[in-house]
Structure formats: C-alpha cells, structure tokens
Short mmCIF file of C-alpha atoms in Angstrom, two decimals:
data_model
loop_
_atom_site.label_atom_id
_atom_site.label_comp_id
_atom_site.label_asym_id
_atom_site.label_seq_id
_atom_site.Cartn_x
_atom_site.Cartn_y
_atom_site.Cartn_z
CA UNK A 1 -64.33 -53.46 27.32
CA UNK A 2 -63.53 -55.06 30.79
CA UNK A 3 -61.39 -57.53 29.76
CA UNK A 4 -60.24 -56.41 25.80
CA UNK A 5 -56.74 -55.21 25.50
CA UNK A 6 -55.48 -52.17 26.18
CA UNK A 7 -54.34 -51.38 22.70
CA UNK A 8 -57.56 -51.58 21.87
CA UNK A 9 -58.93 -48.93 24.51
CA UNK A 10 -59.76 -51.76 26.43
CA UNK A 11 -59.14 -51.82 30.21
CA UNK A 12 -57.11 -55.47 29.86
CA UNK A 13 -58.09 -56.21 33.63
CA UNK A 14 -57.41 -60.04 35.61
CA UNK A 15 -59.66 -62.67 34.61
CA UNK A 16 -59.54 -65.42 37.06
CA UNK A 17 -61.90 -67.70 34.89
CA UNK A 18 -59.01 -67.22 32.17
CA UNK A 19 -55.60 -67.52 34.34
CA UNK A 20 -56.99 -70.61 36.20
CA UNK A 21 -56.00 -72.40 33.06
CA UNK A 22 -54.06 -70.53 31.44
CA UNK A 23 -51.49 -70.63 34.51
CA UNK A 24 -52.42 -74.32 34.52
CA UNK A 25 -51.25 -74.37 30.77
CA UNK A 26 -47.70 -72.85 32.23
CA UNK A 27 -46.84 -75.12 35.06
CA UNK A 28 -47.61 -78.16 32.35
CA UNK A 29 -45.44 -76.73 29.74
CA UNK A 30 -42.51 -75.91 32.38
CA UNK A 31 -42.97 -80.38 32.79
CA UNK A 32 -42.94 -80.40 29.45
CA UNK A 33 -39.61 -78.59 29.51
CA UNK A 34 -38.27 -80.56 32.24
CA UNK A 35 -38.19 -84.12 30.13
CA UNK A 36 -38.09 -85.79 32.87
CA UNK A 37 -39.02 -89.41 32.22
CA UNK A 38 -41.13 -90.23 35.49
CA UNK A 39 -42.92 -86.83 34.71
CA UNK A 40 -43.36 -88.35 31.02
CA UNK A 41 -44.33 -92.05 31.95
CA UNK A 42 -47.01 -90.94 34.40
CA UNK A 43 -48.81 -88.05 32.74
CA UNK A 44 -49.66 -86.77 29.21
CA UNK A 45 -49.17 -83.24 29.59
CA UNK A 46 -50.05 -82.30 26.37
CA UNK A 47 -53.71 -83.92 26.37
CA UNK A 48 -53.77 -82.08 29.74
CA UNK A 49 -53.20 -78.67 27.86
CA UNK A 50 -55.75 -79.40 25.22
CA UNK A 51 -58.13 -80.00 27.95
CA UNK A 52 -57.48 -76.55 29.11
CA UNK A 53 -57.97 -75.23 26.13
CA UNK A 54 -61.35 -76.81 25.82
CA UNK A 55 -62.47 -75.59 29.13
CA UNK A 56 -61.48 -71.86 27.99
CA UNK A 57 -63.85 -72.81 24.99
CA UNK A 58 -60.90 -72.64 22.11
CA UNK A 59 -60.10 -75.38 19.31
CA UNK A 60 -56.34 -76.31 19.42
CA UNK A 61 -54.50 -74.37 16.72
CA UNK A 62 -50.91 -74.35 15.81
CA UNK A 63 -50.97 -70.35 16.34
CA UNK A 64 -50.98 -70.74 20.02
CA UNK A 65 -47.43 -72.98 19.69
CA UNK A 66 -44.27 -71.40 21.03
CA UNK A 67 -41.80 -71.56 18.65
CA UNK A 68 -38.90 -72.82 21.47
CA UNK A 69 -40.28 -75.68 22.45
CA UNK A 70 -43.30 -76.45 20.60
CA UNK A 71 -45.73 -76.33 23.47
CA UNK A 72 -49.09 -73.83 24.28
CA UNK A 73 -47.50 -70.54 24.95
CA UNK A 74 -49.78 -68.94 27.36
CA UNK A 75 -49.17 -65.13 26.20
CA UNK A 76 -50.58 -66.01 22.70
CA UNK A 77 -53.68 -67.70 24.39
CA UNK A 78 -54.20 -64.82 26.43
CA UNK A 79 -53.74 -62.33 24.09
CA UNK A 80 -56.19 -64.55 21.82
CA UNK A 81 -59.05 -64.32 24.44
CA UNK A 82 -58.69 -60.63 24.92
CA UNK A 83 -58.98 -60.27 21.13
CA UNK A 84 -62.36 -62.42 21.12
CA UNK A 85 -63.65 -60.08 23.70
CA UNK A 86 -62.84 -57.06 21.72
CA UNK A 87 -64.99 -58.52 18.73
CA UNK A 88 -67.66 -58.83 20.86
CA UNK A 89 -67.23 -55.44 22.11
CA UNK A 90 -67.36 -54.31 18.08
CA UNK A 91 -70.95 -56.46 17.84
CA UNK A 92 -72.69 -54.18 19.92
CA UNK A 93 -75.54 -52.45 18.71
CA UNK A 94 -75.01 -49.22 20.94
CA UNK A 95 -72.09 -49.83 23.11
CA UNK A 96 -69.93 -51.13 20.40
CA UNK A 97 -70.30 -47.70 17.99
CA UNK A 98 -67.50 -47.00 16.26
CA UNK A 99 -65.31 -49.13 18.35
CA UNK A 100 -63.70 -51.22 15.53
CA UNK A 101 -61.93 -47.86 14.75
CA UNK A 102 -60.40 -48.20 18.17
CA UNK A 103 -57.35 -50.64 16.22
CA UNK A 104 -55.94 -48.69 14.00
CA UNK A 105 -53.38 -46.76 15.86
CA UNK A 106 -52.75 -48.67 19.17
CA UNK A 107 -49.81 -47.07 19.98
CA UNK A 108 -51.85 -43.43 20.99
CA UNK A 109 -54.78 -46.25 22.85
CA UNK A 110 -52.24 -47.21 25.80
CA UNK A 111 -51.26 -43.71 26.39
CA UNK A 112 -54.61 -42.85 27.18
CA UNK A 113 -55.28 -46.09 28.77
CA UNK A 114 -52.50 -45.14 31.21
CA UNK A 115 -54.16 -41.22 31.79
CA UNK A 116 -51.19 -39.60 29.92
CA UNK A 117 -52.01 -35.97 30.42
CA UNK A 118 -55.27 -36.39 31.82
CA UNK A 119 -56.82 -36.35 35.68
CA UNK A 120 -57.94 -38.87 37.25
CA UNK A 121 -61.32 -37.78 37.06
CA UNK A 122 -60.67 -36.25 33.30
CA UNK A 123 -59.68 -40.27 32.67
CA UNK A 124 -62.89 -41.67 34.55
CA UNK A 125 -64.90 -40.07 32.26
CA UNK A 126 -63.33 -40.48 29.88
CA UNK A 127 -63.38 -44.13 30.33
CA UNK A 128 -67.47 -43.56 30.80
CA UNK A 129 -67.32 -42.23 26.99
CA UNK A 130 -65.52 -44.70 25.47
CA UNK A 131 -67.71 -47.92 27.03
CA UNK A 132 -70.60 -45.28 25.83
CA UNK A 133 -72.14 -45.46 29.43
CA UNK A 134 -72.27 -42.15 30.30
CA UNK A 135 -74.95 -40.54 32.42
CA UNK A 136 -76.99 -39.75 29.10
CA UNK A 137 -80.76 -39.76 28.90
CA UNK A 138 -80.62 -42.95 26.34
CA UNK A 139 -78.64 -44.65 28.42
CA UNK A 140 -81.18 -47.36 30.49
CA UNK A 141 -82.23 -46.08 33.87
CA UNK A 142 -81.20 -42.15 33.60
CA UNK A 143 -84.62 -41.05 32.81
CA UNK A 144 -87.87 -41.36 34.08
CA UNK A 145 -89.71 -38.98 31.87
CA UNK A 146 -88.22 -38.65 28.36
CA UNK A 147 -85.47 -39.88 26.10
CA UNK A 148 -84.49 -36.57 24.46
CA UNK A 149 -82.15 -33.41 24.71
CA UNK A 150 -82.56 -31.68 27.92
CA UNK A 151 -81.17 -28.64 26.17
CA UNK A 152 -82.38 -28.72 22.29
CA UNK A 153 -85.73 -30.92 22.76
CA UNK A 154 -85.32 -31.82 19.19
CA UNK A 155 -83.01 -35.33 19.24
CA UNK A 156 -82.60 -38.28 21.59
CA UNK A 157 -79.75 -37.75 24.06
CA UNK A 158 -76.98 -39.72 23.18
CA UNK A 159 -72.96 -39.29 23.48
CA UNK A 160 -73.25 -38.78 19.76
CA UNK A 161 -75.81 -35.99 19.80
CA UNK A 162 -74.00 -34.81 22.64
CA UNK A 163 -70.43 -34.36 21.45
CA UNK A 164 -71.07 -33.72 17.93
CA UNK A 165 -74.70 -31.62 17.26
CA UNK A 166 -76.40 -30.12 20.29
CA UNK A 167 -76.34 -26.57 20.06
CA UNK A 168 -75.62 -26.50 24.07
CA UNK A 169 -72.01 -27.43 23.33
CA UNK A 170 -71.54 -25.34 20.13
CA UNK A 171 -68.79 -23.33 21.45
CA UNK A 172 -66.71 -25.73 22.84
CA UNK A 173 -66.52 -27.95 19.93
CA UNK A 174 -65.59 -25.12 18.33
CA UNK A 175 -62.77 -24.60 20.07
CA UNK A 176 -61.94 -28.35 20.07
CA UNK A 177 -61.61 -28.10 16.58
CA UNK A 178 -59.83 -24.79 16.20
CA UNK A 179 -57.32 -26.21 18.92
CA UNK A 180 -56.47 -29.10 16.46
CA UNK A 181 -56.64 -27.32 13.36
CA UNK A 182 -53.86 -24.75 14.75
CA UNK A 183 -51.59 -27.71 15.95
CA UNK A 184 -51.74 -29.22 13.15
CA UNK A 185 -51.43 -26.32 10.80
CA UNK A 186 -47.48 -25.38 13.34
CA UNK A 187 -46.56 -28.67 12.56
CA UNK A 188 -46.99 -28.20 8.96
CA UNK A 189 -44.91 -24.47 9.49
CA UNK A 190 -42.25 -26.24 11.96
CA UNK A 191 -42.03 -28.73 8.65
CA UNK A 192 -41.28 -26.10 6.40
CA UNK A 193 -44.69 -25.02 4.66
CA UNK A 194 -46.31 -21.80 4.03
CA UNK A 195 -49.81 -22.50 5.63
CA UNK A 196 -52.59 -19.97 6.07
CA UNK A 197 -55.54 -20.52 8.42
CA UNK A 198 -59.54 -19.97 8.00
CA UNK A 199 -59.38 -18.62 4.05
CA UNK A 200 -62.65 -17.86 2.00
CA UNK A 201 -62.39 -18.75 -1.45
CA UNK A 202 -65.33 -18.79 -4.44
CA UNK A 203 -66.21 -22.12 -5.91
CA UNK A 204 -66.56 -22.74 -9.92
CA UNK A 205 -70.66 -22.27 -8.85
CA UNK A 206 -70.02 -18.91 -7.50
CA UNK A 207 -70.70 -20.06 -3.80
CA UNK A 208 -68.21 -19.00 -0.86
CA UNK A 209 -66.31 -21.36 1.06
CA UNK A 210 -64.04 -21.38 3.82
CA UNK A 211 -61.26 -23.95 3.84
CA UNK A 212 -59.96 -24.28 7.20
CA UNK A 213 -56.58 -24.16 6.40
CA UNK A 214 -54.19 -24.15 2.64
CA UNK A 215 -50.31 -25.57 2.85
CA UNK A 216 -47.72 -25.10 0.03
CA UNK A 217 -44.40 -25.21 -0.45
CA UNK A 218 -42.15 -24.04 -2.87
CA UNK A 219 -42.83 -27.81 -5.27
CA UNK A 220 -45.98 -25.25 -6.27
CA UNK A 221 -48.10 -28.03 -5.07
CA UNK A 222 -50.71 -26.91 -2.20
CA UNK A 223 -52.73 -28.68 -0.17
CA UNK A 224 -56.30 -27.95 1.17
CA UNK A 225 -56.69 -29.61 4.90
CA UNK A 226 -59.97 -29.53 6.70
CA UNK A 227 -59.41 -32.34 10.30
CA UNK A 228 -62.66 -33.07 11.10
CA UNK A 229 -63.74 -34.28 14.67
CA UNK A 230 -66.38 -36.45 14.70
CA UNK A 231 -68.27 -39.51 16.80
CA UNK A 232 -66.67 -42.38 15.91
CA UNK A 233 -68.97 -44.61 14.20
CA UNK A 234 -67.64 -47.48 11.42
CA UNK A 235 -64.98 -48.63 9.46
CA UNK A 236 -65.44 -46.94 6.90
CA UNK A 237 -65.67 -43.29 8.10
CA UNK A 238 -62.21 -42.16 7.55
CA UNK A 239 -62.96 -42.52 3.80
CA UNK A 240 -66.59 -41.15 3.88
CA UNK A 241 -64.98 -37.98 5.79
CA UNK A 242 -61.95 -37.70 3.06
CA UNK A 243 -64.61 -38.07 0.24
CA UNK A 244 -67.17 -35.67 1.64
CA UNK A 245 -64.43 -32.92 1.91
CA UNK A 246 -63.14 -33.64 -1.36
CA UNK A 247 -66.76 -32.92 -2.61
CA UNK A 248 -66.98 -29.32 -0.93
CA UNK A 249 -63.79 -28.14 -1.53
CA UNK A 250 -62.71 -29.64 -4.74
CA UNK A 251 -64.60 -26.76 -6.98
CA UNK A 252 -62.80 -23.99 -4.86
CA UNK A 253 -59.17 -25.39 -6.55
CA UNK A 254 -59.33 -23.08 -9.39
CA UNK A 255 -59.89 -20.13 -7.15
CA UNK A 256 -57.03 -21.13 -4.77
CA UNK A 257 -54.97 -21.86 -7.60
CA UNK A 258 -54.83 -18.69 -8.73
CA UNK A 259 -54.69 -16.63 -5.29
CA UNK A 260 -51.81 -18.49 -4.66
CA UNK A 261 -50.06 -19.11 -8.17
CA UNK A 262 -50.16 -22.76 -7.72
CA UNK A 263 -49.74 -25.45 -10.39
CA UNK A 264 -52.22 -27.70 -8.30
CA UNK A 265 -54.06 -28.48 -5.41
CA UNK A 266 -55.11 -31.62 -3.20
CA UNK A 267 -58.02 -31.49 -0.71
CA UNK A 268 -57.72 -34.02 1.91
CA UNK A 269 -60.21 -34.52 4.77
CA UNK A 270 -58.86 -35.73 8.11
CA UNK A 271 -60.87 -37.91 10.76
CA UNK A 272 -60.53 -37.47 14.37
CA UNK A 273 -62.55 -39.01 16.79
CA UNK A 274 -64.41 -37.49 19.12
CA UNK A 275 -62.84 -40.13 21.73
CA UNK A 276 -59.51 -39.47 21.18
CA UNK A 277 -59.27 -41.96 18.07
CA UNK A 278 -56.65 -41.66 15.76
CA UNK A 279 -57.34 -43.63 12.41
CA UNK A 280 -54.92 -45.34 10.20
CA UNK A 281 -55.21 -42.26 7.66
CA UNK A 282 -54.10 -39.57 9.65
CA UNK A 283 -51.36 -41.43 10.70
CA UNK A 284 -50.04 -41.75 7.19
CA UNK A 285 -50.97 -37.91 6.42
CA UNK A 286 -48.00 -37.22 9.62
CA UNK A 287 -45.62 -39.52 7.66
CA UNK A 288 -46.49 -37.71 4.34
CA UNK A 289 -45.69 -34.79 5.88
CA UNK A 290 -43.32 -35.38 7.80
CA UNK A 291 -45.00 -34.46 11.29
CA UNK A 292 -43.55 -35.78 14.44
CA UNK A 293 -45.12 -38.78 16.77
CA UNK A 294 -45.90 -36.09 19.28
CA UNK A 295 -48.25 -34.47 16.97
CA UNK A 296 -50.76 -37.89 16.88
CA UNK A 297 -50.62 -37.85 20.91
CA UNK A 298 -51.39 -34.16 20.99
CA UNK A 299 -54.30 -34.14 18.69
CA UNK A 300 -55.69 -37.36 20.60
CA UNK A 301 -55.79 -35.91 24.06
CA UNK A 302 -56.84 -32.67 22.45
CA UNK A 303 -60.22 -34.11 20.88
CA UNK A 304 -60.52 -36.46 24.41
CA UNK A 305 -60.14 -33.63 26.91
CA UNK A 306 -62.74 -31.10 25.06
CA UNK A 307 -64.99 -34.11 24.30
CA UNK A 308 -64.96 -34.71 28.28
CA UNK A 309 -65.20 -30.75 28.79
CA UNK A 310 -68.51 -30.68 26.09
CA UNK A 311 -69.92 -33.70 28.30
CA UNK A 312 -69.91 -32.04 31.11
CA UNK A 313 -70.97 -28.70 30.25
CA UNK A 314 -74.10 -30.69 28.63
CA UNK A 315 -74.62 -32.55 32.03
CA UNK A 316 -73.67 -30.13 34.75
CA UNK A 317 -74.80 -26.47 33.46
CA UNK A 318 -78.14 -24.88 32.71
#
C-alpha cells in the first residue's frame, strides 16, 4: 500500500531504493541523447541501463522503451514497480481483501487519495481502513484477552464484521445506505424518470418484499434498483451482488408490472464498497442512465465517510 499507486488507493510515496536507479537510468539516457562520440567511445550506456534494471530485479522488456528515442523511459519503469507492489498488496491473505476491486474506477481512487471532501483525520482513518489496520481486535497486538466483538460477543472483530454486520452499528449503516439510495434515486429524477422509493410488492410465492427503489419512464420499461454497500472482498462480487438481487426481486416483476402498467421490468443490483469503492458496473449503470460524473464521487465519499463514522462509533462508544 506504501508504495502502490495512487490510482490504485495506494499512497504512491518516494522510494529511494527505486529512484537511485531509476534516476541513474535518466542521466544515462539524457548521454544517450546527447550522441556525443567521446560519450559513445568510452561507455556503453545501454549495458549500463540493463544493469539497472537488474539491480531493481526486472528482465529487460521492450515495454519499458520510449518511443522518441528508443531508450528505458524511466516513468514506465516506475509506474511498472508500483504496479508489482500493488499485486502483492492483492496476495494478501487479510490485508489484501477485496483490494483487487480497488482498479476498476481509478479516477474516484485519487480523489480520495488527495482527502477530497474529507478531514484530515476523516482521511487518516480512512487510510487505516483501506490498509485494513485499524485498531480492531483481530488485528495483531490490540487484544490481550479475546479476538471477538466487544459489542455482539458472537463474531471475531474484524473491519468486515464491523462495517457490514454488528448490530452496534445497525443504524448508521442504515443511514449510509438510505443516503446513497436517495442520491442515486435524484439523479435518476434530475434524468428524467419517475422513481419511487422503499415500495412493498408481493412475489409470485405470496411473500412481501420491499424493493428499495422502482424507475420508469414513459418507454414503459421500469427498472428495479437495490445499491448495495458492502465489504469489499473479490473480483467477482459485483456479479454475485447483481445475481443475488436478481434472485429476490425477480418474482416481485409481475406484481410491479401491474401496479405500475408496465410492459417489463429489469432488476439490477448495484455494488458499493464499504471503502469508498466504485466498481466497473456501477460505472456503466451512470452511463446507461445517463447520470453525471459527480454522482460516482458523491456515492464514494458517501459510503467512505459513514464507513469511518460506523468505525468509530464501534471503537469509541459504549
């Protein structure tokens, strides 16, 4: 996380053990420039480079050649090495959690990487969540007694538990999610749609449900929307969210399509992470819909902020 790049939520900080040849790399490729022939006849700057390269622990590749002039282009390298860190970060067991999902809208990563619209102590711990080292009783050295909830007693204390199931925090993830659901469902309004809120419906079993919000225009096609904010954990979790909503909801269609003299209906489930992650899918859903860019930066500090208030109303009150 130290040294990954920003874009990935990383904090992209100086490496001296990397710019020691990497700014070596420059100066050699600034000769190489030069062509000046007592530069050439007296050293081979280009064997020099690959040496650097092999003291920074990478094979030569032609990827790392600057189009111009043919020579190691030290951004690429760079950018290379912060990109092998990130990996890393992905392969841990705990620490790495859900971080893969981190790169799949960078654009909303360096806003919060720069405390857009936080504090600074809102950021710092928000930092703390997304390295998962926050003063949880699974973290190493926090505990001297037990492992689990000091609230609940029932689960092991981690950020997970934390931000997504202890009752302790039940109200304010409530409102986290009611927060987004309502900014997302004006967007929808400001886009032209007719979109109604928190409506109970009957399934084709005879069960009640409660959709969190419907949207329709006048195409008679509607949409069922349930964003869900969860603890970012794999690849793979946008779809398992999309799939288990579409599993709920889909037998409450017929109901909705007649309340609302529709000719059909789409559910689609929306991911949000819990640490202000934005995945690739809900992206597309605001370009579907035509919902501005300021929507995705909302939403993201939204989930962040109340997933830093939840921490600390866990940590800090009885």
């Amino acid at each position: 996380m130290i040294y990954s790049h920003c874009k990935f939520k990383g904090l992209g900080l100086f490496r001296s053990q990397w710019e020691a040849q990497l700014q070596q790399i420059n100066s050699l490729r600034m000769l190489h420039r030069h062509s000046n022939l007592y530069i050439t006849a007296t050293r081979d700057v280009v064997t020099e480079s690959i040496n650097c390269l092999c003291k920074l622990q990478i094979k030569p590749d032609n990827s790392f050649l600057s189009p111009k002039d043919g020579f190691l282009d030290p951004r690429k390298i760079r950018n290379f090495l912060r990109d092998m860190e990130y990996n890393k970060w992905c392969e841990l067991p705990t620490k790495g959690k859900g971080i893969i999902l981190f790169q799949e809208y960078p654009p909303i990563n360096k806003l919060i990487n720069r405390h857009v619209g936080l504090s600074i102590s809102e950021w710092r711990d928000g930092i703390k969540m997304i390295g998962n080292v926050t003063a949880v009783r699974a973290t190493p050295g926090r505990t001297m007694d037990t492992n689990h909830c000091r609230h609940c007693h029932n689960e092991i204390e981690t950020l997970s538990h934390v931000l997504g199931s202890c009752p302790h925090g039940e109200t304010l993830r409530n409102a986290r999610h009611h927060k987004i659901r309502s900014s997302i469902a004006k967007a929808l309004r400001d886009s032209g749609f007719k979109v109604y809120e928190e409506v109970h419906g009957l399934s084709t079993c005879g069960s009640s449900r409660r959709i969190d919000m419907i949207a329709f225009n006048n195409n008679k096609m509607g949409y069922i929307i349930d964003p869900t904010v969860r603890f970012e954990t794999s690849k793979n979790q946008p779809d398992d969210v999309n799939n288990e909503k579409k599993q709920i909801y889909e037998p409450t269609i017929p109901y909705y399509i007649q309340e609302y003299k529709l000719e059909s209906i789409e559910v689609i489930g929306i991911l949000i992470g819990a640490r202000g992650t934005i995945p690739h899918k809900f992206v597309c859903f605001c370009k579907d819909f035509h919902l501005p860019n300021s929507l995705i930066q909302s939403v993201a500090l939204t989930s962040l902020k109340y997933s830093i208030y939840i921490l600390r109303n866990h940590l800090y009150q009885n």
